[in-house]
GROMACS .gro file of N, CA and C in nm:
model
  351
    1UNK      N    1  -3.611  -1.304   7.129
    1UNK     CA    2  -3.600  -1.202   7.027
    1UNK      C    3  -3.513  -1.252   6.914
    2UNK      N    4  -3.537  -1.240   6.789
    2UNK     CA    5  -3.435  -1.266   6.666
    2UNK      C    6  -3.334  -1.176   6.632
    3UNK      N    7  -3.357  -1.053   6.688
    3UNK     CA    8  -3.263  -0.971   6.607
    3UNK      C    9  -3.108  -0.957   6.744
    4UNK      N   10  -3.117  -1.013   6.817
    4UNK     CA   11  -2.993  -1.037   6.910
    4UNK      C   12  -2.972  -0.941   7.018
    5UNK      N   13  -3.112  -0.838   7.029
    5UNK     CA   14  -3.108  -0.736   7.147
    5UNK      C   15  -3.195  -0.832   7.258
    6UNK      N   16  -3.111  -0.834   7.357
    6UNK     CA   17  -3.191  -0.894   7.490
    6UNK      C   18  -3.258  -0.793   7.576
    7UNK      N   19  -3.366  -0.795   7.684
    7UNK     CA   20  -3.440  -0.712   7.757
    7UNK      C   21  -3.377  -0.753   7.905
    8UNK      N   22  -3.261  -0.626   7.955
    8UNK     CA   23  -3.221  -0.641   8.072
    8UNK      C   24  -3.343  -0.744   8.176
    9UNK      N   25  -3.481  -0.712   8.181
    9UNK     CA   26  -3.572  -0.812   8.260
    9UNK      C   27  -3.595  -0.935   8.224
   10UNK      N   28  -3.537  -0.984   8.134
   10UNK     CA   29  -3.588  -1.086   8.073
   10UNK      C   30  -3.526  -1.172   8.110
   11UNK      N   31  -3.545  -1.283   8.228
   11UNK     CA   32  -3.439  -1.381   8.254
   11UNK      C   33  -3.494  -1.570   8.215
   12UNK      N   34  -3.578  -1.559   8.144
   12UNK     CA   35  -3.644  -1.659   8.076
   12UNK      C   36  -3.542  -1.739   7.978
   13UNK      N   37  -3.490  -1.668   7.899
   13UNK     CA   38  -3.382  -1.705   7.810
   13UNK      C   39  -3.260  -1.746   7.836
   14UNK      N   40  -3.126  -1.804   7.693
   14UNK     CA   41  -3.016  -1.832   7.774
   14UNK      C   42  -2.969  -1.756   7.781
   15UNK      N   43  -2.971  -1.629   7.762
   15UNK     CA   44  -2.877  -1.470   7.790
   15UNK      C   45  -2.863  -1.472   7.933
   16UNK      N   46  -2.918  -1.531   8.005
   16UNK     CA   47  -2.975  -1.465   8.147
   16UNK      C   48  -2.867  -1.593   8.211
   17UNK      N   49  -2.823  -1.676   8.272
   17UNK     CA   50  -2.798  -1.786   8.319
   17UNK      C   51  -2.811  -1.743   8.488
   18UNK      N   52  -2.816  -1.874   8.579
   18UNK     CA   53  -2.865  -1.875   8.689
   18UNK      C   54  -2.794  -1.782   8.778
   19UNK      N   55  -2.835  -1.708   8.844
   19UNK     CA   56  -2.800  -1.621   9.018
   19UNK      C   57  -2.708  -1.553   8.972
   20UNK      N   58  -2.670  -1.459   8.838
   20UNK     CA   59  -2.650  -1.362   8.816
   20UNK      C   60  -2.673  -1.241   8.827
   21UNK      N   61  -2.609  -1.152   8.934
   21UNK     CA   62  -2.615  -1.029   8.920
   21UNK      C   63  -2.557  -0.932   8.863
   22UNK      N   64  -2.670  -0.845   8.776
   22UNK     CA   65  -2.576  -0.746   8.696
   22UNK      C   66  -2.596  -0.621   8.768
   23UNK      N   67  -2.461  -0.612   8.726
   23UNK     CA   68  -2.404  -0.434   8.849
   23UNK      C   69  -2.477  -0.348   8.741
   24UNK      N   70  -2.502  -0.228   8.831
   24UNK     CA   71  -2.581  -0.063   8.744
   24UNK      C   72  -2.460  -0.069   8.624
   25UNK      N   73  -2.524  -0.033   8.497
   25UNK     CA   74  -2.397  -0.042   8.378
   25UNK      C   75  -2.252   0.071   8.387
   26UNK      N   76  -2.346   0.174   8.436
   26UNK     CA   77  -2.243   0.307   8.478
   26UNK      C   78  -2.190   0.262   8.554
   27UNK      N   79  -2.201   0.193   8.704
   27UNK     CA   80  -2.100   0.154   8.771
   27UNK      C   81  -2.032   0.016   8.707
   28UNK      N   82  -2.061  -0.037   8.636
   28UNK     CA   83  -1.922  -0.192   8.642
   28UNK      C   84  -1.872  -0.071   8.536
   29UNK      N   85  -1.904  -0.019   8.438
   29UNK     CA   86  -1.844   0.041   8.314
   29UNK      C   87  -1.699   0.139   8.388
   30UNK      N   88  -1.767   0.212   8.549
   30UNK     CA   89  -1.695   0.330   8.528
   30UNK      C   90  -1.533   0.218   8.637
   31UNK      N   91  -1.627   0.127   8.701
   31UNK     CA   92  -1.488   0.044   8.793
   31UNK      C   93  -1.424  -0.035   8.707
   32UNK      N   94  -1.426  -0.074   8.561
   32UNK     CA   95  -1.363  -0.160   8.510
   32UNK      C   96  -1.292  -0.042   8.447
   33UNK      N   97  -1.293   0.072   8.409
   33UNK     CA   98  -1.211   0.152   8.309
   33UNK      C   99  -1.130   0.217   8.382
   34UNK      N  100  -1.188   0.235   8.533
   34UNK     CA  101  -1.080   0.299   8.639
   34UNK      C  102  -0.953   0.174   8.677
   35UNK      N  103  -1.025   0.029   8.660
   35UNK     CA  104  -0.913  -0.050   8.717
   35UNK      C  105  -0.812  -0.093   8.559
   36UNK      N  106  -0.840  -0.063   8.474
   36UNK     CA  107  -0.780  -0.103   8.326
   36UNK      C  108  -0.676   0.055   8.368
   37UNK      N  109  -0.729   0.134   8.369
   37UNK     CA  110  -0.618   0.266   8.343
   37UNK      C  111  -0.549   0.284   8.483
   38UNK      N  112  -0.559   0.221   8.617
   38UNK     CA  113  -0.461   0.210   8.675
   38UNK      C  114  -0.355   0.167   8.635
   39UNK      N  115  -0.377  -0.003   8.591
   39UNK     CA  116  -0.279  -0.065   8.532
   39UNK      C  117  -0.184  -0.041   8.406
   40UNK      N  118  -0.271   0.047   8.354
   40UNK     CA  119  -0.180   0.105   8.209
   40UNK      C  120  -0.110   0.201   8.262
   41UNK      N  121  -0.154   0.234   8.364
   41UNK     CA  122  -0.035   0.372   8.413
   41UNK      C  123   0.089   0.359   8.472
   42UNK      N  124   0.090   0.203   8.501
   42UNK     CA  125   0.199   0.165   8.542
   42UNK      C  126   0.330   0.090   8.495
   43UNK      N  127   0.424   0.097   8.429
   43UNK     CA  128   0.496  -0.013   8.399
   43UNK      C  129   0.470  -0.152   8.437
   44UNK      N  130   0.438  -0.267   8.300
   44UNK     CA  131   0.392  -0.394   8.349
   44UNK      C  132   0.481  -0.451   8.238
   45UNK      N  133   0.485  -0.600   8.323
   45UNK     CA  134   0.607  -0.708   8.260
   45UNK      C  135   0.486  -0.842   8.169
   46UNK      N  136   0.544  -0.787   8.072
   46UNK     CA  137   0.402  -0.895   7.988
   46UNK      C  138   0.515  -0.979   7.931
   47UNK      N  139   0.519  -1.119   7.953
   47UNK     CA  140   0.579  -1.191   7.948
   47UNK      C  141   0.733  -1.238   7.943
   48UNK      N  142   0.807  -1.155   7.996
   48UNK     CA  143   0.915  -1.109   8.022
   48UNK      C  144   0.949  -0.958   7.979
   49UNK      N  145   0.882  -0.960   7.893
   49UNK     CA  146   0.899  -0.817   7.840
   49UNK      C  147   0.857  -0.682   7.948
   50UNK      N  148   0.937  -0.611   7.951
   50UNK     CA  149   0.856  -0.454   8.035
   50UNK      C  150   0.839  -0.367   7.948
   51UNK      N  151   0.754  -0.334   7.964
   51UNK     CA  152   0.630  -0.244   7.905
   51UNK      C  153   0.583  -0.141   7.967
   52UNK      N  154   0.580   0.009   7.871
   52UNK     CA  155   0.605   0.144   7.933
   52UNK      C  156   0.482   0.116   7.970
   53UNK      N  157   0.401   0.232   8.137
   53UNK     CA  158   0.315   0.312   8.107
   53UNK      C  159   0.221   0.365   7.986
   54UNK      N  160   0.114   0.351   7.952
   54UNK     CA  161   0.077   0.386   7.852
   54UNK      C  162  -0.056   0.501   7.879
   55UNK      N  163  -0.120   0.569   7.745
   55UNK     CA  164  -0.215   0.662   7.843
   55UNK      C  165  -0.325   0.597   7.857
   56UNK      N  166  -0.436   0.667   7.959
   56UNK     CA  167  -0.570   0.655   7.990
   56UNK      C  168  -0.623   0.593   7.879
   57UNK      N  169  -0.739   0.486   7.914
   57UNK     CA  170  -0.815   0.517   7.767
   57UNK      C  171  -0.958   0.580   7.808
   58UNK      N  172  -1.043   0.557   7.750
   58UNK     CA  173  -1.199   0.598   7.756
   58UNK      C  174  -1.303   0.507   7.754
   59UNK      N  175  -1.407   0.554   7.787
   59UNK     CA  176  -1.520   0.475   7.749
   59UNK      C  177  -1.597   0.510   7.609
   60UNK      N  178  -1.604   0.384   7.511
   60UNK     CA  179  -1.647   0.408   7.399
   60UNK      C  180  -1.754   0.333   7.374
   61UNK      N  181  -1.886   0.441   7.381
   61UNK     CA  182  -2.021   0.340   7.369
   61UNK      C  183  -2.083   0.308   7.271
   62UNK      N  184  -2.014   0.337   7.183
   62UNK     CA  185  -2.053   0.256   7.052
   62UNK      C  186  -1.983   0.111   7.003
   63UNK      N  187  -1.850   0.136   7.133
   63UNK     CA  188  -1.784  -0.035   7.079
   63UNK      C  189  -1.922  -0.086   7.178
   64UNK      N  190  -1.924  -0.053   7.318
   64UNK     CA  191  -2.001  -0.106   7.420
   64UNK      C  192  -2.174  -0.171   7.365
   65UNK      N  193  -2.221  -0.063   7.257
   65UNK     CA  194  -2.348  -0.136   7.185
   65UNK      C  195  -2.315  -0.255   7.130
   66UNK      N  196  -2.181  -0.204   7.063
   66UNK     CA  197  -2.172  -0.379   6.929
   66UNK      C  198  -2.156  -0.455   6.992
   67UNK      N  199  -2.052  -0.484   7.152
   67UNK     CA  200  -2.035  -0.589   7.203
   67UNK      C  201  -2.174  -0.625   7.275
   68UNK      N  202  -2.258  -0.539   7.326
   68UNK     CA  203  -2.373  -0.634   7.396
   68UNK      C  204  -2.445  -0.657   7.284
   69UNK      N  205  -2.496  -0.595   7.156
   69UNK     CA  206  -2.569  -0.701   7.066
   69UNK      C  207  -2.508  -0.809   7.015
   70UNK      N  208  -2.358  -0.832   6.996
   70UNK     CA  209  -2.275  -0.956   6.943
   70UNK      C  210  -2.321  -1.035   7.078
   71UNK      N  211  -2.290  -1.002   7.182
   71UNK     CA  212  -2.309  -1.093   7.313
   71UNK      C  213  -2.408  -1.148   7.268
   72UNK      N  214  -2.510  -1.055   7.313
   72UNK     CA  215  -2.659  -1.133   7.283
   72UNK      C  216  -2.684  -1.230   7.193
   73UNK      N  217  -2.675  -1.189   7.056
   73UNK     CA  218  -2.640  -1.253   6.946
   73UNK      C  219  -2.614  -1.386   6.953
   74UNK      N  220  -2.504  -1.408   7.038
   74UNK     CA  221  -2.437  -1.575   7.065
   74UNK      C  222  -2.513  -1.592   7.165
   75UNK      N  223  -2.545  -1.552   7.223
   75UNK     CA  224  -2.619  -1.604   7.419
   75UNK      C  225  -2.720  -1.688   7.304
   76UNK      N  226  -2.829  -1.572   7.218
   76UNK     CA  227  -2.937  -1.645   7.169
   76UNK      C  228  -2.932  -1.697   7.124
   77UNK      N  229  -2.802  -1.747   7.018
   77UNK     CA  230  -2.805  -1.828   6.938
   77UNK      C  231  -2.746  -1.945   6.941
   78UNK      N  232  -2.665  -1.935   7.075
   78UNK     CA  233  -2.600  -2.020   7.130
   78UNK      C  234  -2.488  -2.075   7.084
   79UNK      N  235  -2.390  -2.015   7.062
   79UNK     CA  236  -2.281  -2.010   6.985
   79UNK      C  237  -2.125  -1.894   7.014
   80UNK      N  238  -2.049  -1.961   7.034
   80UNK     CA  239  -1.931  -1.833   7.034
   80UNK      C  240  -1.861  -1.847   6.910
   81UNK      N  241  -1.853  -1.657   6.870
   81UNK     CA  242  -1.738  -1.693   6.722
   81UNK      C  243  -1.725  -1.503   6.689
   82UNK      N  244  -1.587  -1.491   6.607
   82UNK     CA  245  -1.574  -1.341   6.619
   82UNK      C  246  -1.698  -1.308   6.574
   83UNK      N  247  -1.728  -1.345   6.441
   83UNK     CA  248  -1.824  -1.352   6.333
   83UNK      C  249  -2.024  -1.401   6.431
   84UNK      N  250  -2.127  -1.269   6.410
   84UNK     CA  251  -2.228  -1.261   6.416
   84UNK      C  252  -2.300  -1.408   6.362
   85UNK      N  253  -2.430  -1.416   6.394
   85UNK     CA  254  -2.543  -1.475   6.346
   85UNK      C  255  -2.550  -1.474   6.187
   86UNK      N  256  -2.538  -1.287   6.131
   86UNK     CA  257  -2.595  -1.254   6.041
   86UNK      C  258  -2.417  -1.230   5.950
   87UNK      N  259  -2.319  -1.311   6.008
   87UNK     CA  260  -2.183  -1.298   5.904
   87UNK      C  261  -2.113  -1.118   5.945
   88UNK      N  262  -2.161  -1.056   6.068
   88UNK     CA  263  -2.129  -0.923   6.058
   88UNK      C  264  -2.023  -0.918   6.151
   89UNK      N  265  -1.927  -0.838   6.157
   89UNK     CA  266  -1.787  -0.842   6.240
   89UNK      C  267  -1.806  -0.740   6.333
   90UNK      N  268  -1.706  -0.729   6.414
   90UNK     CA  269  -1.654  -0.561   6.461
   90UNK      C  270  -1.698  -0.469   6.371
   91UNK      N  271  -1.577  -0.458   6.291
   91UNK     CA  272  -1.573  -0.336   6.179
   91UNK      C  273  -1.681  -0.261   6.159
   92UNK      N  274  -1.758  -0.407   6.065
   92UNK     CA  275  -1.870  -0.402   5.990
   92UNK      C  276  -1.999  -0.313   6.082
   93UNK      N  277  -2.006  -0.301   6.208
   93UNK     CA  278  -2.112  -0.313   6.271
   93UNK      C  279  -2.102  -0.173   6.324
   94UNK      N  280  -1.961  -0.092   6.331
   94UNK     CA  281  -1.944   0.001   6.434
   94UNK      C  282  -1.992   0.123   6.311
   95UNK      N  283  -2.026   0.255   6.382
   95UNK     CA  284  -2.072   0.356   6.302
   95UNK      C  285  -1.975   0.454   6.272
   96UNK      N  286  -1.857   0.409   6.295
   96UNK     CA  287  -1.712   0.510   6.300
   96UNK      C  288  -1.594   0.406   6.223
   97UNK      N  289  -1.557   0.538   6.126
   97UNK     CA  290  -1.423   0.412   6.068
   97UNK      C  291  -1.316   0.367   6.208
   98UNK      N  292  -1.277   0.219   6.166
   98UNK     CA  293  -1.202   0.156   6.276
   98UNK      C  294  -1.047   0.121   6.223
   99UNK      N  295  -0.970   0.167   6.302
   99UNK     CA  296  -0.815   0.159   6.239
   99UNK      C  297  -0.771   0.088   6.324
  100UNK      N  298  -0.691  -0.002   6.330
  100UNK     CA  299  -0.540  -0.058   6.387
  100UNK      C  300  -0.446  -0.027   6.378
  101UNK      N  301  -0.437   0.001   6.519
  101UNK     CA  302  -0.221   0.078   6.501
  101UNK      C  303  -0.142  -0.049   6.515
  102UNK      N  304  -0.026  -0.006   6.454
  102UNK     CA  305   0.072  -0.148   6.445
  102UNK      C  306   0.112  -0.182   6.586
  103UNK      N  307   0.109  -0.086   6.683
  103UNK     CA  308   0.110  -0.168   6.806
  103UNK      C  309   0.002  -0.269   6.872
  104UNK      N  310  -0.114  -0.200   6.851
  104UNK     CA  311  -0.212  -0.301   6.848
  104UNK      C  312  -0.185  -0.461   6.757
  105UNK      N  313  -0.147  -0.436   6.668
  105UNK     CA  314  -0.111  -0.525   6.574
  105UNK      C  315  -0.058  -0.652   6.643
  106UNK      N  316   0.078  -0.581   6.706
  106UNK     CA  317   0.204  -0.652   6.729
  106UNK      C  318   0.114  -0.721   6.870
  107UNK      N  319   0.075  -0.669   6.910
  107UNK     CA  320   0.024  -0.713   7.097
  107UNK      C  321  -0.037  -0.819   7.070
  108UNK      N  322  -0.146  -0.799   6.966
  108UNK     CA  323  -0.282  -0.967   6.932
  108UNK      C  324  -0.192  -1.035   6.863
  109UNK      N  325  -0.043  -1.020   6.803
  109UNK     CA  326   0.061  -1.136   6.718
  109UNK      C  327   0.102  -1.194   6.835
  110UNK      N  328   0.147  -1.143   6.948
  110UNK     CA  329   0.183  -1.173   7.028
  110UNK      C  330   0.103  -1.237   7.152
  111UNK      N  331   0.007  -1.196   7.174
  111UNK     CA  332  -0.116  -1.314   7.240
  111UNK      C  333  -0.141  -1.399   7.180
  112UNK      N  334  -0.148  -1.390   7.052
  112UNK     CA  335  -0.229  -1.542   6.992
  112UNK      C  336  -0.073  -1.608   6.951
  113UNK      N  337   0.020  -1.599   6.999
  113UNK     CA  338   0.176  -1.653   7.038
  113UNK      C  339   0.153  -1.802   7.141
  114UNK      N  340   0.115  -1.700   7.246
  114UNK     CA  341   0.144  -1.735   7.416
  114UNK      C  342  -0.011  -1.783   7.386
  115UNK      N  343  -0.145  -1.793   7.330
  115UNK     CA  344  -0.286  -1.839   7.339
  115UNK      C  345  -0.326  -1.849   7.204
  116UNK      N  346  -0.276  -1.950   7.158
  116UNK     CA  347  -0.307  -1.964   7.027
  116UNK      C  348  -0.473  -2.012   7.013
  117UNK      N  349  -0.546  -1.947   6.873
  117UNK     CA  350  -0.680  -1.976   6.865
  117UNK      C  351  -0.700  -2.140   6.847
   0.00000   0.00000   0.00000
């Protein structure tokens, strides 16, 4: 396909790679957001630092579209990069204005610290 949507059946392509199984989407979606908001509920030590509890988050399926067409996108095109096929970002792609809080801010200053690009 050109436009970067893959067909869950389609294992012909490089989207697909060998003896992969993909879990029902509702279930990896609902065990990965239950095991992310355990951990936020708890006080955690991120690199010496301790770090409150923070709240729940949600499932947001409109980030969840952009990331499997960006996925796809690179699977097909064979390429990793923030930046699309077609030059299109995050931002650009989502159907809701997108803000950054300065804590967010400070957290990716601070990963790309300790994992620089």
């Amino acid at each position: 396909m050109t436009d970067g949507n893959t067909d869950a059946g389609d294992t012909t392509g490089p989207s697909a790679p060998g003896n992969v199984i993909v879990p029902d989407d509702t279930d990896f979606a609902e065990q990965m957001l239950n095991a992310v908001n355990q951990a936020r509920a708890q006080e955690q030590n991120c690199g010496g630092e301790i770090m409150p509890a923070v709240p729940a988050l949600t499932w947001d399926y409109d980030l969840q579209e952009a990331a499997f067409r960006h996925s796809s996108d690179m699977a097909n095109g064979g390429f990793m990069s923030h930046t699309g096929s077609d030059n299109s970002t995050l931002i650009s792609v989502l159907p809701i204005p997108v803000t950054l809080p300065m804590h967010g801010a400070r957290t990716w200053l601070r990963v790309r610290k300790i994992f620089p690009l």
